[in-house]
mmCIF file of C-alpha atoms in Angstrom:
data_model
loop_
_atom_site.group_PDB
_atom_site.id
_atom_site.type_symbol
_atom_site.label_atom_id
_atom_site.label_comp_id
_atom_site.label_asym_id
_atom_site.label_seq_id
_atom_site.Cartn_x
_atom_site.Cartn_y
_atom_site.Cartn_z
ATOM 1 C CA MET A 468 18.021 -30.550 13.491
ATOM 2 C CA SER A 469 17.230 -26.913 13.416
ATOM 3 C CA TRP A 470 13.876 -25.618 11.987
ATOM 4 C CA PHE A 471 15.781 -24.407 8.740
ATOM 5 C CA ASP A 472 17.546 -27.779 8.373
ATOM 6 C CA SER A 473 14.200 -29.388 8.613
ATOM 7 C CA LEU A 474 12.726 -26.922 5.850
ATOM 8 C CA LYS A 475 15.805 -27.591 3.721
ATOM 9 C CA SER A 476 15.394 -31.188 3.859
ATOM 10 C CA PHE A 477 11.581 -31.028 3.206
ATOM 11 C CA ILE A 478 12.140 -29.009 0.093
ATOM 12 C CA GLU A 479 15.110 -30.937 -1.249
ATOM 13 C CA ASN A 480 13.574 -34.428 -0.560
ATOM 14 C CA ILE A 481 10.033 -33.749 -1.730
ATOM 15 C CA PHE A 482 10.645 -31.289 -4.642
ATOM 16 C CA HIS A 483 14.091 -32.115 -5.588
ATOM 17 C CA ILE A 484 15.215 -28.436 -5.348
ATOM 18 C CA SER A 485 18.665 -27.590 -4.029
ATOM 19 C CA ILE A 486 19.017 -24.814 -1.389
ATOM 20 C CA LYS A 487 22.537 -23.509 -1.485
ATOM 21 C CA ILE A 488 22.091 -20.347 0.781
ATOM 22 C CA ASN A 489 22.038 -20.654 4.450
ATOM 23 C CA SER A 490 19.614 -17.896 5.355
ATOM 24 C CA PRO A 491 17.427 -17.117 2.409
ATOM 25 C CA GLU A 492 14.240 -15.009 2.777
ATOM 26 C CA ILE A 493 11.115 -17.245 3.110
ATOM 27 C CA ASN A 494 7.631 -16.217 2.233
ATOM 28 C CA ILE A 495 4.550 -18.216 3.110
ATOM 29 C CA ILE A 496 1.538 -17.597 0.929
ATOM 30 C CA ASN A 497 -1.884 -19.338 0.512
ATOM 31 C CA THR A 498 -3.369 -18.867 -3.011
ATOM 32 C CA THR A 499 -4.452 -20.983 -5.972
ATOM 33 C CA GLY A 500 -2.849 -21.245 -9.350
ATOM 34 C CA ARG A 501 0.701 -21.049 -7.959
ATOM 35 C CA GLU A 502 3.317 -23.903 -7.601
ATOM 36 C CA ALA A 503 3.972 -25.319 -4.112
ATOM 37 C CA ILE A 504 7.618 -24.177 -3.862
ATOM 38 C CA ASN A 505 9.474 -21.462 -5.776
ATOM 39 C CA ILE A 506 13.073 -20.362 -5.487
ATOM 40 C CA ASP A 507 14.263 -17.172 -7.426
ATOM 41 C CA GLN A 508 17.360 -17.486 -9.491
ATOM 42 C CA SER A 509 19.611 -16.028 -6.875
ATOM 43 C CA GLY A 510 18.480 -18.615 -4.428
ATOM 44 C CA LYS A 511 17.919 -15.848 -1.869
ATOM 45 C CA LYS A 512 14.143 -16.077 -1.777
ATOM 46 C CA ILE A 513 11.963 -19.116 -1.222
ATOM 47 C CA THR A 514 8.211 -18.876 -1.504
ATOM 48 C CA VAL A 515 6.130 -21.839 -0.016
ATOM 49 C CA ASN A 516 2.470 -21.764 -1.246
ATOM 50 C CA VAL A 517 0.530 -23.725 1.324
ATOM 51 C CA ASN A 518 -2.588 -24.002 -0.867
ATOM 52 C CA SER A 519 -0.684 -26.136 -3.253
ATOM 53 C CA LEU A 520 0.955 -28.650 -0.807
ATOM 54 C CA GLU A 521 -0.658 -32.061 -0.593
ATOM 55 C CA LYS A 522 -2.310 -33.091 2.734
ATOM 56 C CA GLU A 523 0.727 -34.906 4.143
ATOM 57 C CA GLN A 524 3.043 -32.207 3.064
ATOM 58 C CA LYS A 525 0.752 -29.519 4.687
ATOM 59 C CA ILE A 526 1.051 -31.514 8.154
ATOM 60 C CA GLU A 527 4.794 -31.696 7.758
ATOM 61 C CA PHE A 528 5.165 -28.054 6.765
ATOM 62 C CA ASP A 529 3.035 -27.045 9.888
ATOM 63 C CA ARG A 530 5.444 -29.157 12.087
ATOM 64 C CA ILE A 531 8.412 -27.144 10.616
ATOM 65 C CA VAL A 532 6.581 -23.802 11.114
ATOM 66 C CA ALA A 533 5.756 -24.746 14.687
ATOM 67 C CA LYS A 534 9.515 -25.601 15.187
ATOM 68 C CA TYR A 535 10.512 -22.298 13.759
ATOM 69 C CA PHE A 536 8.400 -20.426 16.396
ATOM 70 C CA GLN A 537 9.605 -22.734 19.219
ATOM 71 C CA GLU A 538 13.137 -22.066 18.305
ATOM 72 C CA GLU A 539 13.156 -18.544 17.477
ATOM 73 C CA GLY A 540 9.965 -17.238 19.231
ATOM 74 C CA GLU A 541 8.065 -14.290 17.993
ATOM 75 C CA ILE A 542 9.853 -11.263 16.762
ATOM 76 C CA LEU A 543 8.567 -9.266 19.825
ATOM 77 C CA THR A 544 10.323 -11.534 22.067
ATOM 78 C CA ASN A 545 13.477 -11.535 20.201
ATOM 79 C CA HIS A 546 14.113 -8.126 18.781
ATOM 80 C CA LEU A 547 11.984 -5.716 21.069
ATOM 81 C CA GLU A 548 13.524 -6.437 24.547
ATOM 82 C CA ASN A 549 13.662 -2.767 25.159
ATOM 83 C CA TYR A 550 10.106 -2.346 24.668
ATOM 84 C CA SER A 551 8.980 -5.413 26.794
ATOM 85 C CA LYS A 552 7.322 -3.348 29.509
ATOM 86 C CA ARG A 553 5.642 -1.034 27.008
ATOM 87 C CA PHE A 554 4.355 -4.130 25.073
ATOM 88 C CA ASP A 555 3.043 -5.660 28.237
ATOM 89 C CA ASN A 556 0.926 -2.484 28.819
ATOM 90 C CA TYR A 557 -0.202 -2.486 25.136
ATOM 91 C CA GLU A 558 -1.301 -6.070 25.524
ATOM 92 C CA LYS A 559 -3.218 -5.459 28.628
ATOM 93 C CA ASN A 560 -5.336 -2.730 27.051
ATOM 94 C CA ASN A 561 -4.933 -3.749 23.478
ATOM 95 C CA PRO A 562 -7.045 -1.600 21.283
ATOM 96 C CA ASP A 563 -6.362 -3.636 18.169
ATOM 97 C CA LYS A 564 -7.512 -6.896 19.594
ATOM 98 C CA ALA A 565 -10.668 -7.062 17.453
ATOM 99 C CA MET A 566 -8.737 -6.394 14.247
ATOM 100 C CA LEU A 567 -6.033 -8.953 15.103
ATOM 101 C CA SER A 568 -8.756 -11.421 15.699
ATOM 102 C CA PHE A 569 -10.250 -10.701 12.312
ATOM 103 C CA PHE A 570 -7.159 -11.151 10.326
ATOM 104 C CA LYS A 571 -5.734 -14.144 12.342
ATOM 105 C CA ASP A 572 -6.928 -16.844 9.827
ATOM 106 C CA LYS A 573 -7.200 -14.717 6.798
ATOM 107 C CA ILE A 574 -3.510 -13.556 6.010
ATOM 108 C CA PRO A 575 -0.266 -15.647 6.034
ATOM 109 C CA LYS A 576 1.312 -16.283 9.415
ATOM 110 C CA GLU A 577 4.345 -14.272 8.737
ATOM 111 C CA ASP A 578 2.063 -11.469 7.726
ATOM 112 C CA PHE A 579 0.129 -11.822 10.950
ATOM 113 C CA GLU A 580 3.355 -11.489 12.934
ATOM 114 C CA ALA A 581 4.415 -8.459 10.894
ATOM 115 C CA LEU A 582 0.942 -6.785 11.568
ATOM 116 C CA LYS A 583 1.014 -7.385 15.227
ATOM 117 C CA VAL A 584 4.476 -5.656 15.546
ATOM 118 C CA SER A 585 3.301 -2.876 13.116
ATOM 119 C CA LEU A 586 0.222 -2.199 15.247
ATOM 120 C CA PHE A 587 2.427 -2.068 18.307
ATOM 121 C CA MET A 588 4.670 0.309 16.586
ATOM 122 C CA ARG A 589 1.855 2.558 15.712
ATOM 123 C CA ALA A 590 0.744 2.684 19.286
ATOM 124 C CA LEU A 591 4.221 3.748 20.095
ATOM 125 C CA PHE A 592 4.172 6.570 17.469
ATOM 126 C CA ARG A 593 0.904 7.866 18.775
ATOM 127 C CA ASP A 594 2.613 8.145 22.116
ATOM 128 C CA ASN A 595 5.338 10.100 20.528
ATOM 129 C CA GLU A 596 7.930 7.450 20.988
ATOM 130 C CA ASN A 597 10.889 6.875 18.724
ATOM 131 C CA ILE A 598 9.843 3.950 16.428
ATOM 132 C CA PHE A 599 13.059 3.722 14.272
ATOM 133 C CA GLN A 600 14.461 0.594 15.847
ATOM 134 C CA VAL A 601 11.122 -1.166 15.833
ATOM 135 C CA LYS A 602 10.624 -0.359 12.137
ATOM 136 C CA ARG A 603 14.095 -1.451 11.447
ATOM 137 C CA ASP A 604 13.522 -4.681 13.093
ATOM 138 C CA VAL A 605 10.228 -5.257 11.137
ATOM 139 C CA ILE A 606 12.107 -4.683 7.718
ATOM 140 C CA LYS A 607 15.093 -6.796 8.764
ATOM 141 C CA LYS A 608 12.957 -9.622 9.723
ATOM 142 C CA PHE A 609 10.215 -9.486 7.100
ATOM 143 C CA GLY A 610 11.912 -7.503 4.277
ATOM 144 C CA ASP A 611 9.885 -5.294 1.800
ATOM 145 C CA ARG A 612 6.708 -7.161 2.604
ATOM 146 C CA GLY A 613 6.966 -6.182 6.185
ATOM 147 C CA LYS A 614 7.879 -2.679 5.351
ATOM 148 C CA ASN A 615 4.702 -2.575 3.277
ATOM 149 C CA ILE A 616 2.586 -3.859 6.019
ATOM 150 C CA ALA A 617 4.047 -1.487 8.448
ATOM 151 C CA ASN A 618 3.256 1.455 6.078
ATOM 152 C CA LEU A 619 -0.238 0.242 5.371
ATOM 153 C CA CYS A 620 -0.762 -0.301 9.176
ATOM 154 C CA SER A 621 0.560 3.137 10.185
ATOM 155 C CA SER A 622 -2.016 4.724 7.804
ATOM 156 C CA GLU A 623 -4.895 2.686 9.088
ATOM 157 C CA TYR A 624 -4.978 0.786 5.736
ATOM 158 C CA PHE A 625 -5.825 -2.524 7.274
ATOM 159 C CA GLU A 626 -8.931 -1.320 8.950
ATOM 160 C CA ASN A 627 -10.068 1.243 6.426
ATOM 161 C CA PHE A 628 -9.518 -0.715 3.192
ATOM 162 C CA ILE A 629 -8.347 -4.367 3.758
ATOM 163 C CA LYS A 630 -10.846 -5.397 6.247
ATOM 164 C CA PRO A 631 -13.734 -3.673 4.426
ATOM 165 C CA LEU A 632 -12.548 -5.329 1.162
ATOM 166 C CA TYR A 633 -12.875 -8.874 2.603
ATOM 167 C CA GLU A 634 -16.373 -8.132 4.070
ATOM 168 C CA GLU A 635 -17.355 -6.797 0.538
ATOM 169 C CA ILE A 636 -16.123 -9.902 -1.145
ATOM 170 C CA ASP A 637 -17.670 -12.107 1.420
ATOM 171 C CA LYS A 638 -21.106 -10.475 1.048
ATOM 172 C CA SER A 639 -20.938 -11.012 -2.826
ATOM 173 C CA SER A 640 -19.583 -14.615 -2.848
ATOM 174 C CA MET A 641 -21.509 -17.784 -2.594
ATOM 175 C CA ARG A 642 -18.855 -19.960 -0.955
ATOM 176 C CA LYS A 643 -16.164 -19.208 1.713
ATOM 177 C CA GLU A 644 -13.471 -20.895 -0.451
ATOM 178 C CA GLU A 645 -14.338 -18.399 -3.267
ATOM 179 C CA THR A 646 -14.294 -15.456 -0.737
ATOM 180 C CA ASN A 647 -10.829 -16.461 0.409
ATOM 181 C CA GLU A 648 -9.504 -17.128 -3.157
ATOM 182 C CA ILE A 649 -10.437 -13.654 -4.398
ATOM 183 C CA PHE A 650 -9.300 -11.917 -1.229
ATOM 184 C CA ASN A 651 -5.908 -13.696 -1.243
ATOM 185 C CA ASN A 652 -5.359 -12.661 -4.756
ATOM 186 C CA ILE A 653 -6.019 -8.918 -4.184
ATOM 187 C CA TYR A 654 -4.339 -9.045 -0.812
ATOM 188 C CA GLU A 655 -1.130 -10.277 -2.303
ATOM 189 C CA MET A 656 -1.196 -7.458 -4.956
ATOM 190 C CA ILE A 657 -1.728 -4.938 -2.216
ATOM 191 C CA ILE A 658 1.028 -6.098 0.033
ATOM 192 C CA LYS A 659 3.514 -6.903 -2.672
ATOM 193 C CA ASN A 660 3.091 -3.626 -4.656
ATOM 194 C CA GLY A 661 1.528 -1.164 -2.200
ATOM 195 C CA LEU A 662 -1.417 -1.176 -4.467
ATOM 196 C CA LEU A 663 -3.500 1.943 -4.590
ATOM 197 C CA ALA A 664 -1.469 3.753 -2.028
ATOM 198 C CA VAL A 665 1.400 6.340 -2.427
ATOM 199 C CA PHE A 666 3.485 6.931 0.837
ATOM 200 C CA VAL A 667 5.250 10.180 1.050
ATOM 201 C CA ASN A 668 8.735 9.301 2.443
ATOM 202 C CA TYR A 669 11.240 11.635 3.994
ATOM 203 C CA GLY A 670 13.303 13.205 1.192
ATOM 204 C CA MET A 671 10.507 13.029 -1.457
ATOM 205 C CA SER A 672 9.877 16.206 -3.327
ATOM 206 C CA VAL A 673 6.735 17.502 -4.884
ATOM 207 C CA ARG A 674 8.031 16.310 -8.128
ATOM 208 C CA ASP A 675 8.594 12.765 -6.683
ATOM 209 C CA ILE A 676 5.067 12.675 -5.435
ATOM 210 C CA ASP A 677 3.843 13.622 -8.944
ATOM 211 C CA ILE A 678 5.855 10.866 -10.485
ATOM 212 C CA GLU A 679 4.622 8.247 -8.097
ATOM 213 C CA VAL A 680 1.014 9.232 -8.423
ATOM 214 C CA ASN A 681 1.158 9.084 -12.240
ATOM 215 C CA ARG A 682 2.711 5.777 -12.030
ATOM 216 C CA LYS A 683 0.130 4.367 -9.753
ATOM 217 C CA ILE A 684 -2.745 5.754 -11.714
ATOM 218 C CA GLY A 685 -1.194 4.465 -14.847
ATOM 219 C CA GLU A 686 -0.964 1.004 -13.352
ATOM 220 C CA SER A 687 -4.487 1.096 -12.082
ATOM 221 C CA LYS A 688 -5.696 1.888 -15.654
ATOM 222 C CA LYS A 689 -3.505 -0.779 -17.283
ATOM 223 C CA TYR A 690 -4.466 -3.471 -14.891
ATOM 224 C CA GLY A 691 -8.083 -2.603 -14.014
ATOM 225 C CA PHE A 692 -7.226 -1.995 -10.261
ATOM 226 C CA TYR A 693 -9.810 0.795 -10.395
ATOM 227 C CA GLN A 694 -12.338 -2.040 -10.189
ATOM 228 C CA ILE A 695 -11.117 -2.461 -6.506
ATOM 229 C CA SER A 696 -11.233 1.280 -5.574
ATOM 230 C CA GLU A 697 -11.933 4.458 -7.606
ATOM 231 C CA VAL A 698 -9.513 6.404 -5.836
ATOM 232 C CA LEU A 699 -5.790 6.466 -5.024
ATOM 233 C CA TYR A 700 -4.724 7.062 -1.462
ATOM 234 C CA ILE A 701 -1.764 9.220 -0.558
ATOM 235 C CA HIS A 702 -0.351 9.023 2.993
ATOM 236 C CA ALA A 703 1.991 11.303 4.863
ATOM 237 C CA LEU A 704 3.443 10.855 8.161
ATOM 238 C CA SER A 705 5.695 13.343 10.027
ATOM 239 C CA ARG A 706 5.815 17.168 9.761
ATOM 240 C CA LYS A 707 8.025 17.348 6.647
ATOM 241 C CA ASN A 708 6.077 14.794 4.816
ATOM 242 C CA VAL A 709 2.748 16.392 5.529
ATOM 243 C CA GLU A 710 4.131 19.831 4.485
ATOM 244 C CA THR A 711 5.337 18.376 1.174
ATOM 245 C CA LEU A 712 2.087 16.759 0.473
ATOM 246 C CA ASP A 713 0.116 19.963 1.206
ATOM 247 C CA GLU A 714 2.572 21.734 -1.198
ATOM 248 C CA TRP A 715 1.777 19.055 -3.742
ATOM 249 C CA ILE A 716 -2.094 19.614 -3.241
ATOM 250 C CA GLN A 717 -1.809 23.241 -3.750
ATOM 251 C CA GLY A 718 -0.283 22.849 -7.090
ATOM 252 C CA HIS A 719 -2.711 20.457 -8.620
ATOM 253 C CA ASN A 720 -6.119 20.437 -9.944
ATOM 254 C CA TYR A 721 -7.072 16.997 -8.748
ATOM 255 C CA ASP A 722 -10.376 16.694 -6.954
ATOM 256 C CA VAL A 723 -8.444 16.040 -3.675
ATOM 257 C CA ARG A 724 -10.437 14.628 -0.844
ATOM 258 C CA SER A 725 -8.929 14.825 2.671
ATOM 259 C CA ALA A 726 -9.643 11.398 4.317
ATOM 260 C CA THR A 727 -7.829 11.929 7.615
ATOM 261 C CA ARG A 728 -5.780 14.719 8.883
ATOM 262 C CA GLY A 729 -4.007 15.027 12.220
ATOM 263 C CA LYS A 730 -1.267 17.398 13.459
ATOM 264 C CA TRP A 731 1.462 15.563 11.618
ATOM 265 C CA PHE A 732 -0.333 12.902 9.513
ATOM 266 C CA LEU A 733 -2.431 13.244 6.539
ATOM 267 C CA THR A 734 -4.239 10.790 4.090
ATOM 268 C CA ILE A 735 -6.051 12.112 1.150
ATOM 269 C CA SER A 736 -7.592 10.431 -1.947
ATOM 270 C CA VAL A 737 -7.726 11.485 -5.631
ATOM 271 C CA PRO A 738 -9.992 9.880 -8.183
ATOM 272 C CA ILE A 739 -8.710 7.450 -10.717
ATOM 273 C CA ASP A 740 -10.000 8.332 -14.116
ATOM 274 C CA LYS A 741 -11.017 5.218 -15.794
ATOM 275 C CA ASN A 742 -10.698 6.573 -19.421
#
């Protein structure tokens, strides 16, 4: 029985939910207050919340996940054969080893795989290599969630915001369980919604940036996201996107602060007015 047949049998026998699609998108989360299994109306997306599984169910689910990795291998093995030599070199002198070690048990396994590939992709980009195929594979494998992780990673969001966020929560929490619960809830908002960040994409105009910035600031005020950060980050990568962002900066009265600027990458922050 394949790993997917095992997962299908697991869900249908224990939760009495029928899976009618052969290759749905499967998301694994670990948070409180959510049902163990959720399938959207189209049947194309299954979310498994490990936190809500019973002890025996967790053991069985872990077996299925292990079977998945045994059958399909990690994405780097299956989808990035053209980069195998480059990846070997990257692994040998891995500058991101400490960060991967930090996040290994703090984010879902699928997210961790996406993060590993995204860090490798970032290293390729910094060596001026074409990363189109790698990014396409990340999106194909992990969907919008993988795309958000890749974008956050390319803008150094994991080390500059998400890691410090965990550390700040950990300092103020009395119990590790409380730290993990608070962090997981905020992390999900960030990964699912690109929270507190605007990414200038190819083809975006100054007006498009305006609309996206106003939307993000509006959401921050409405839902109180400014309690996480008092600024909204705007990221641009590539010559065209940096030029567009610079043009946007010149036409606005925001208290723009340049966080990081390179030849063709730029991260700025603008304050979020709480009123």
